Short mmCIF file of C-alpha atoms in Angstrom, two decimals:
data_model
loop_
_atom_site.label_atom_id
_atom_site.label_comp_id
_atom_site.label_asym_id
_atom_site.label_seq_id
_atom_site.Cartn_x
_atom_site.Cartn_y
_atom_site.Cartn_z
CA UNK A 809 132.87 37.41 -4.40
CA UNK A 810 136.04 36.99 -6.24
CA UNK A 811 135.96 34.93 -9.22
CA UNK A 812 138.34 31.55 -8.69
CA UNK A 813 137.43 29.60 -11.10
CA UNK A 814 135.87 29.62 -14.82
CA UNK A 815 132.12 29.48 -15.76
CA UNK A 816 132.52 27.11 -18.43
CA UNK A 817 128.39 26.48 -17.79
CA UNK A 818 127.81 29.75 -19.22
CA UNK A 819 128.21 27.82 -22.83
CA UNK A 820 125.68 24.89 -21.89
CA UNK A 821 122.57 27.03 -20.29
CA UNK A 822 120.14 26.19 -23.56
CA UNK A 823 119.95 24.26 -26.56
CA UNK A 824 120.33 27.10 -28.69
CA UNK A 825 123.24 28.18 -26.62
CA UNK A 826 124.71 24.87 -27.24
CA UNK A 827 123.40 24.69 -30.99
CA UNK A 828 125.51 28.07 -31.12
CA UNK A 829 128.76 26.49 -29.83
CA UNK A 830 128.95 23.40 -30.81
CA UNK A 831 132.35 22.31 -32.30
CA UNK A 832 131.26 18.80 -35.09
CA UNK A 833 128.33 18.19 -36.42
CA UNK A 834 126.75 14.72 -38.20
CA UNK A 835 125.65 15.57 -41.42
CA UNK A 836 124.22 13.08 -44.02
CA UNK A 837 126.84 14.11 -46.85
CA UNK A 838 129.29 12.59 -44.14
CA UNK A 839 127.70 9.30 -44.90
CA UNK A 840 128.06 6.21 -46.55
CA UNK A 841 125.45 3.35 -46.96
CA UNK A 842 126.28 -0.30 -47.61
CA UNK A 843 124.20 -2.48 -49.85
CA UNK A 844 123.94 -6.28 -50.23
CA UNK A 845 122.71 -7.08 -53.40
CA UNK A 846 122.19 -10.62 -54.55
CA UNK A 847 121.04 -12.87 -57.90
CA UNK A 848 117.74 -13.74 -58.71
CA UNK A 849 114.19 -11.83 -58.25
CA UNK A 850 111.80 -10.29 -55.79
CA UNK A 851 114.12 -10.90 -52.74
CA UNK A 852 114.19 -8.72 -49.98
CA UNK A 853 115.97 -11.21 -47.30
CA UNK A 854 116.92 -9.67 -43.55
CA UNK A 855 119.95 -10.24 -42.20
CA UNK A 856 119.22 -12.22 -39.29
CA UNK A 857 121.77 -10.46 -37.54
CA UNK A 858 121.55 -6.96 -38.85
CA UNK A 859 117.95 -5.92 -37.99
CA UNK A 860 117.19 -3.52 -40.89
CA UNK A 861 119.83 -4.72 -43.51
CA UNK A 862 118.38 -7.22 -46.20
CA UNK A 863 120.14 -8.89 -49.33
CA UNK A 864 118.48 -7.75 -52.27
CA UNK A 865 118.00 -8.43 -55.77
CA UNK A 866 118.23 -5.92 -58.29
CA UNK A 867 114.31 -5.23 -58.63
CA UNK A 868 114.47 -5.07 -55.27
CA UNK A 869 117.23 -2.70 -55.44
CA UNK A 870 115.61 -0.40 -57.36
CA UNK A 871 112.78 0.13 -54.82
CA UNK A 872 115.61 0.13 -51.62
CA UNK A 873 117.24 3.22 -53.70
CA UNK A 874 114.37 5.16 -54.43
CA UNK A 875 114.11 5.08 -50.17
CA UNK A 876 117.79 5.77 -49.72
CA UNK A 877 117.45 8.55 -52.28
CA UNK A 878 114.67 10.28 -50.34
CA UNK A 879 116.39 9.71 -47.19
CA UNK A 880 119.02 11.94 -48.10
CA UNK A 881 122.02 9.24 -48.53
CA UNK A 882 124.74 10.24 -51.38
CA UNK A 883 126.85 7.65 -50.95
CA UNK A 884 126.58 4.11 -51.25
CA UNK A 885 129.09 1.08 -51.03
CA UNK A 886 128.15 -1.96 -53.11
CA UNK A 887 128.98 -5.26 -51.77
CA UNK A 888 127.53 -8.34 -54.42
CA UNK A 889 126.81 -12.14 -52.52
CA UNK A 890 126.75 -14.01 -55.97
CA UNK A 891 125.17 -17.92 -55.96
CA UNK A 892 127.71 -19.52 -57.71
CA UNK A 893 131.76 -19.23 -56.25
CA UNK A 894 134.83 -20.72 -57.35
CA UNK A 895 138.58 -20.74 -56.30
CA UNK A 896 139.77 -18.27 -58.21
CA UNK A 897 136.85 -15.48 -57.37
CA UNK A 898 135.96 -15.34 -61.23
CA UNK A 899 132.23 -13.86 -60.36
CA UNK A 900 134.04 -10.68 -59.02
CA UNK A 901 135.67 -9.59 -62.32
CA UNK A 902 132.97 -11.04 -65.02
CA UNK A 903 131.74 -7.31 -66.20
CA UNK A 904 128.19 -8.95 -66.24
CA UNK A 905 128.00 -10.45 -62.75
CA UNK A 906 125.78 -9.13 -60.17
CA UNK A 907 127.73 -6.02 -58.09
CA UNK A 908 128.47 -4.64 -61.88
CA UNK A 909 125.09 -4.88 -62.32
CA UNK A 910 123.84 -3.00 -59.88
CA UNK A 911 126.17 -0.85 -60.64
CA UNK A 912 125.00 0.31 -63.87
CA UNK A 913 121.55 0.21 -62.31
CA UNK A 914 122.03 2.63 -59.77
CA UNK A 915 123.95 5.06 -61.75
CA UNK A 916 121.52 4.58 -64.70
CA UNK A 917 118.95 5.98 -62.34
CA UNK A 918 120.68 8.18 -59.96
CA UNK A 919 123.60 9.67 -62.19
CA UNK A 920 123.95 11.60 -59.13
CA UNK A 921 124.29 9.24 -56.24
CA UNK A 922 128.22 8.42 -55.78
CA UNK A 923 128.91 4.83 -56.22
CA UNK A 924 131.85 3.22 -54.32
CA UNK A 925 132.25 -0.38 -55.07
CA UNK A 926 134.10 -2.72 -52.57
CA UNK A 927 136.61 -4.51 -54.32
CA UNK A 928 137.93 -8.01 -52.95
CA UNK A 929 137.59 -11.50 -54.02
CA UNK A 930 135.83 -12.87 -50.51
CA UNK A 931 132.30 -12.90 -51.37
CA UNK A 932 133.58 -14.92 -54.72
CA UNK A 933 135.85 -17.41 -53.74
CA UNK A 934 134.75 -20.66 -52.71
CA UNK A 935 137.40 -20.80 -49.90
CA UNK A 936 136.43 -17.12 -48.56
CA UNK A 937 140.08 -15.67 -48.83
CA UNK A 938 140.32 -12.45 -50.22
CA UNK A 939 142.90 -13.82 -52.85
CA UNK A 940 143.75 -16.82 -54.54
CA UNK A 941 145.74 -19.50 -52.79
CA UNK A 942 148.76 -21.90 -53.66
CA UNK A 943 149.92 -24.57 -51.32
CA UNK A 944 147.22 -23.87 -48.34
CA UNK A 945 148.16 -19.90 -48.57
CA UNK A 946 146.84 -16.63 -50.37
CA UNK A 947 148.89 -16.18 -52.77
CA UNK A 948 150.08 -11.73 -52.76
CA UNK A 949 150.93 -11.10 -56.12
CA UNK A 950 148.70 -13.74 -58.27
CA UNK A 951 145.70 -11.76 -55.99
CA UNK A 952 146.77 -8.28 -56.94
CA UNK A 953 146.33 -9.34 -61.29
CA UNK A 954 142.63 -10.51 -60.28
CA UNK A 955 141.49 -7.74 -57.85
CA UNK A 956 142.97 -5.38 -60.58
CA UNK A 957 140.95 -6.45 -63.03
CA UNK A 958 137.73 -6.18 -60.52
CA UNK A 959 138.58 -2.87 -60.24
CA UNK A 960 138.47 -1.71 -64.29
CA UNK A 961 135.34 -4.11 -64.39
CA UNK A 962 133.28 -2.20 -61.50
CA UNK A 963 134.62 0.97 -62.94
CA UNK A 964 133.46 -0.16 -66.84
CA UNK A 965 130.19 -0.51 -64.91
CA UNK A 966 130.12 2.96 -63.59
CA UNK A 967 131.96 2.71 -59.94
CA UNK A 968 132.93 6.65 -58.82
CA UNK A 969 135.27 5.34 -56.21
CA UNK A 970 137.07 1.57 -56.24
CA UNK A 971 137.25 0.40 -52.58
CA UNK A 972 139.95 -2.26 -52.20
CA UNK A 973 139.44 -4.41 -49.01
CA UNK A 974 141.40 -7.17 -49.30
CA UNK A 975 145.27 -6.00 -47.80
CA UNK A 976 147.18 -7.47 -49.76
CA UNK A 977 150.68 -5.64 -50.17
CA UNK A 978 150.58 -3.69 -53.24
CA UNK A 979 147.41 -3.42 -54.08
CA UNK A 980 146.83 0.55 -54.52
CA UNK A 981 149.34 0.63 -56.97
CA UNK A 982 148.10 -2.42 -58.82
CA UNK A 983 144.54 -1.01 -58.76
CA UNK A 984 146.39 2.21 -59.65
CA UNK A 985 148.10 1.20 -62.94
CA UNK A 986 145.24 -0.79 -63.97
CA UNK A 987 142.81 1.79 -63.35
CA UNK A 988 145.18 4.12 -65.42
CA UNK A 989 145.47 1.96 -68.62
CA UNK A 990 142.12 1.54 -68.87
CA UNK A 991 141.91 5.05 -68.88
CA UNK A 992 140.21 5.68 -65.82
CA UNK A 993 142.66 7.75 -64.16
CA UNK A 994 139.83 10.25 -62.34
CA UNK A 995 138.66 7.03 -60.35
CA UNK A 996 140.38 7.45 -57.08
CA UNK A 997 141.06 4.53 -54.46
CA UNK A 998 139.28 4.81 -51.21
CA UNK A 999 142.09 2.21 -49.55
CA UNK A 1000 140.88 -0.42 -46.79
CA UNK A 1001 144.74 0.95 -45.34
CA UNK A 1002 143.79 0.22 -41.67
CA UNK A 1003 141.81 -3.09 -41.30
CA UNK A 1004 142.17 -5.17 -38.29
CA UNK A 1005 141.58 -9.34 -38.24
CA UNK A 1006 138.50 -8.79 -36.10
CA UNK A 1007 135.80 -10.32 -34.09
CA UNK A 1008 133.52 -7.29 -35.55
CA UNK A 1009 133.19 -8.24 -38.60
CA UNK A 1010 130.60 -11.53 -37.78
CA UNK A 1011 127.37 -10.49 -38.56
CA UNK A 1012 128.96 -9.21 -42.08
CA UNK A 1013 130.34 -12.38 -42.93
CA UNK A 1014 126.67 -13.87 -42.61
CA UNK A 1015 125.71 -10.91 -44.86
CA UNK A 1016 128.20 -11.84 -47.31
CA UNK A 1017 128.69 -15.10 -47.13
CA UNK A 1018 132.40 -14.80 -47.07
CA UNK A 1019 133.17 -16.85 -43.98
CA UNK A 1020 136.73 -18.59 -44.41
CA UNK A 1021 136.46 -22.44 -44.97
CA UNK A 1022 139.95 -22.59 -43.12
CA UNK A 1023 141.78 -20.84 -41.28
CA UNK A 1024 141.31 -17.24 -40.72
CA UNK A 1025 143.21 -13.73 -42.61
CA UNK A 1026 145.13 -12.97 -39.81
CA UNK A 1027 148.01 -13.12 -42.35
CA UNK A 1028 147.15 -10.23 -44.22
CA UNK A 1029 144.76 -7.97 -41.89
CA UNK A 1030 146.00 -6.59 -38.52
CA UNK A 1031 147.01 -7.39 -35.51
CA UNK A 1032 143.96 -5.57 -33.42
CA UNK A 1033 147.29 -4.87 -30.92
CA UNK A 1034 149.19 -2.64 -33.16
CA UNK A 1035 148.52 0.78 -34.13
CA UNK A 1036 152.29 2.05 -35.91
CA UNK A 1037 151.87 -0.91 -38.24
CA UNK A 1038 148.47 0.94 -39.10
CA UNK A 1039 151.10 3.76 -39.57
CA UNK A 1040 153.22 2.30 -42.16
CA UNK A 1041 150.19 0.30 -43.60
CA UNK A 1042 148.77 3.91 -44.58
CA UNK A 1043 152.03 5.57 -45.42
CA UNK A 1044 152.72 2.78 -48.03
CA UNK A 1045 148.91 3.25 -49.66
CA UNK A 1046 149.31 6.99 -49.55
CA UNK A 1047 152.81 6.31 -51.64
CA UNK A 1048 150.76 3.80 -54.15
CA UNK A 1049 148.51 6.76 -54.70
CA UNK A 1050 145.33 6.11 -52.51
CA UNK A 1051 143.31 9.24 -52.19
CA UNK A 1052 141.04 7.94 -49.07
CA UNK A 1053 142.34 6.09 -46.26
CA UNK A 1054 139.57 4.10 -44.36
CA UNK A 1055 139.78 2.35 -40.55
CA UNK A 1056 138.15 -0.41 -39.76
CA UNK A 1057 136.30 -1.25 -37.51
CA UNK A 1058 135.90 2.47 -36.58
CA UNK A 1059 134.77 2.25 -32.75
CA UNK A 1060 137.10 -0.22 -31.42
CA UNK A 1061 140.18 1.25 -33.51
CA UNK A 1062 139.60 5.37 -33.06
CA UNK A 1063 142.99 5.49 -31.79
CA UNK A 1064 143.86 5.23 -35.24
CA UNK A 1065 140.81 7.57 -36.49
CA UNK A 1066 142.71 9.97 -34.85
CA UNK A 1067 146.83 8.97 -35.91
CA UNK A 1068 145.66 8.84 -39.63
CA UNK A 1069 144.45 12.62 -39.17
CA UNK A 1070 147.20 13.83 -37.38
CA UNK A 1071 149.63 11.98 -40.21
CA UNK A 1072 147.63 12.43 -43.86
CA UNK A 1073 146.25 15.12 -45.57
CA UNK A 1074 143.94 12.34 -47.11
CA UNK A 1075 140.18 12.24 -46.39
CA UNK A 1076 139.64 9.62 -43.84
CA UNK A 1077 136.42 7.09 -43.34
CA UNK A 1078 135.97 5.60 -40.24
CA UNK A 1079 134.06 2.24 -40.88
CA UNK A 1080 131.17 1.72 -38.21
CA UNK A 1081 131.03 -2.27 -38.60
CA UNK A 1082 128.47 -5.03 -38.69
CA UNK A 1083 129.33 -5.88 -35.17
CA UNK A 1084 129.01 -2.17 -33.78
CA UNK A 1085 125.96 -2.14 -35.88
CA UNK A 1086 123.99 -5.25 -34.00
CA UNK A 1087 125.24 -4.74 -30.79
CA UNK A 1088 123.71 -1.53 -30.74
CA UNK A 1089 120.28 -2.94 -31.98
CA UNK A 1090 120.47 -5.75 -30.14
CA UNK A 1091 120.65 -3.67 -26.91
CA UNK A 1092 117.89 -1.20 -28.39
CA UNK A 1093 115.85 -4.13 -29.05
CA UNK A 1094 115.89 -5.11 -25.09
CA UNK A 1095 115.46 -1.47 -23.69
CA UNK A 1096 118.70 -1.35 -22.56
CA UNK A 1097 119.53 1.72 -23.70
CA UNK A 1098 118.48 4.96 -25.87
CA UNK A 1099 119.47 3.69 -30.19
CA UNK A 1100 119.11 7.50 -31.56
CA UNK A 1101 121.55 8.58 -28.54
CA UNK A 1102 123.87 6.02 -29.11
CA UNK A 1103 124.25 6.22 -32.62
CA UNK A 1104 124.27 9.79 -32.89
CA UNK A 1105 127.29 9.89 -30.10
CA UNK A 1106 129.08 7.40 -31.96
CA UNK A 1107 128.97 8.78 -35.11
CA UNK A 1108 129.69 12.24 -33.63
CA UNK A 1109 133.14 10.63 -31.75
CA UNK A 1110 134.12 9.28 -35.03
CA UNK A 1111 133.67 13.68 -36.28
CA UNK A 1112 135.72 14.60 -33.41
CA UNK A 1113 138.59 12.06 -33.59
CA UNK A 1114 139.09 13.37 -37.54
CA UNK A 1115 137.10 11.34 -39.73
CA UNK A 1116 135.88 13.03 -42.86
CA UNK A 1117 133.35 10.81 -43.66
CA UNK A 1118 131.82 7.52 -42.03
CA UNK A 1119 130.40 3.92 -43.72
CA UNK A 1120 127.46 2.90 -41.89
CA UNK A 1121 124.89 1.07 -41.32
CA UNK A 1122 122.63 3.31 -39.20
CA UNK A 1123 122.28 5.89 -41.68
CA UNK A 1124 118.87 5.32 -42.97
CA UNK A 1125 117.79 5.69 -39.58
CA UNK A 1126 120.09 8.94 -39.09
CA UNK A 1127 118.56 10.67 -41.55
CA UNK A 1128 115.11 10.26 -39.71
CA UNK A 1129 117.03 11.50 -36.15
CA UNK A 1130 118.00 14.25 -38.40
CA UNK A 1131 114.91 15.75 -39.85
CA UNK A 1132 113.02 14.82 -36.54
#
């Protein structure tokens, strides 16, 4: 018989064969763990939402690390839920307040483990903007001097990477020069430059308590219908000097996984949200379909559209797919 058409099954006929071939691979360097941690002692609280995912306090901390240590995690991004807020956000820039804290705990005891700290003024402000407002709206420029001076405060505390979150224009190169004159110019920026106004992020406002009191931050995240403006969102961050540029959410927005690749030498992180996260174990939870599958496809897709690395969620529960 004449051959017509290509044997592309040849590749697929074992698991080896397909170990042998296969183009991206999941690896738990790629990964990056979030971490609630919270005031007060001997609290280990679930997220009601986010089966798996607690708030904890820092002696409970210590015990969640020594797990995420032996799990094989690297990487973790520090989010702090303090008890007391006010209008201005003050708890996220006090050097002693509870994400600097934990902080200098982790890196105390893992001098090893990278430490990326989320910087934004949401889980501080009594209003739940992620800046300060005047007349009813957040005010740009009076936000950038405040989440500035988070930065040099998580980085006095030990940060390895300052994640700015908030979008508001201009501030990389706020962060930037700050971080600079307080003579932390090997910090880099790991840049929120992509970050949608989404219905994803739910379950992580519960998490962090940062649920606006009005309104919503449509004015300063994305429309979830453009992707160019993700374009020139980047292209200005990459200007200011950010040396990661991060999408979120990751799944719904891989489009722009991809653009950022194709556009910046930059590493990118896709972020696998809160929402992404609980749908997934919702539907797990009711049989409905196959969690270690799922995951691992997702996280693999994120690989393939050109993420470097990926913030998630799942990735305690990777690491045990992984060593099987």
């Amino acid at each position: 018989m004449t051959q017509t058409f290509d044997r592309h099954r040849r590749l697929r006929r074992s698991a080896a064969m397909r170990n042998l071939v296969r183009e991206n691979h999941v690896r738990m360097e790629d990964l990056i763990y979030p971490l609630f941690v919270v005031e007060g002692s001997n609290v280990k609280n679930e997220i009601p939402s986010m089966p798996g995912v607690y708030h904890l306090s820092l002696d409970q901390l210590a015990i969640e690390m020594k797990e995420i240590v032996e799990a094989g995690i690297q990487s973790v991004i520090m989010f702090g839920v303090p008890e007391e807020k006010d209008a201005c956000g003050s708890g996220a820039y006090d050097d002693n307040a509870i994400t600097q804290e934990a902080i200098r705990q982790i890196k105390e005891a893992y001098p090893e483990m990278v430490v990326i700290a989320d910087t934004c003024l949401c889980e501080y402000t009594d209003h739940g903007h992620c800046g300060v407002l005047q007349d009813g709206d957040v005010d740009n420029d009076e936000s950038l001097k405040l989440l500035a001076q988070t930065a040099v405060s998580q980085a006095k505390a030990g940060a390895d990477i300052i994640a700015p979150s908030n979008m508001m224009d201009g501030f990389v190169i706020a962060i930037r020069e700050a971080l600079d004159e307080a003579g932390f110019t090997h910090i880099p920026i790991m840049s929120y430059a992509v970050k949608y106004a989404s219905a994803f992020y739910g379950p992580f406002r519960e998490a962090a308590n940062s649920t606006p009191q009005f309104g919503d931050r449509k004015s300063y995240q994305m429309d979830p219908s453009n992707s160019r403006e993700g374009l020139r969102e980047a292209a200005s961050d990459v200007k200011e000097g950010a040396d990661f540029l991060i999408v979120k959410p990751g799944l719904a927005f891989m489009d722009m996984v991809v653009r950022l690749r194709e556009n910046f030498n930059q590493p990118i992180v896709a972020y696998n949200v809160s929402g992404e996260y609980s749908m997934v174990k919702a539907a797990a939870a009711n049989g409905w379909i196959d969690e270690e599958k799922i995951v691992m496809e997702t996280l693999v897709g994120f690989k393939r559209a050109g993420a470097d690395l990926i913030i998630t969620y799942h990735a305690k529960d990777v690491s045990k797919w992984l060593k099987g």
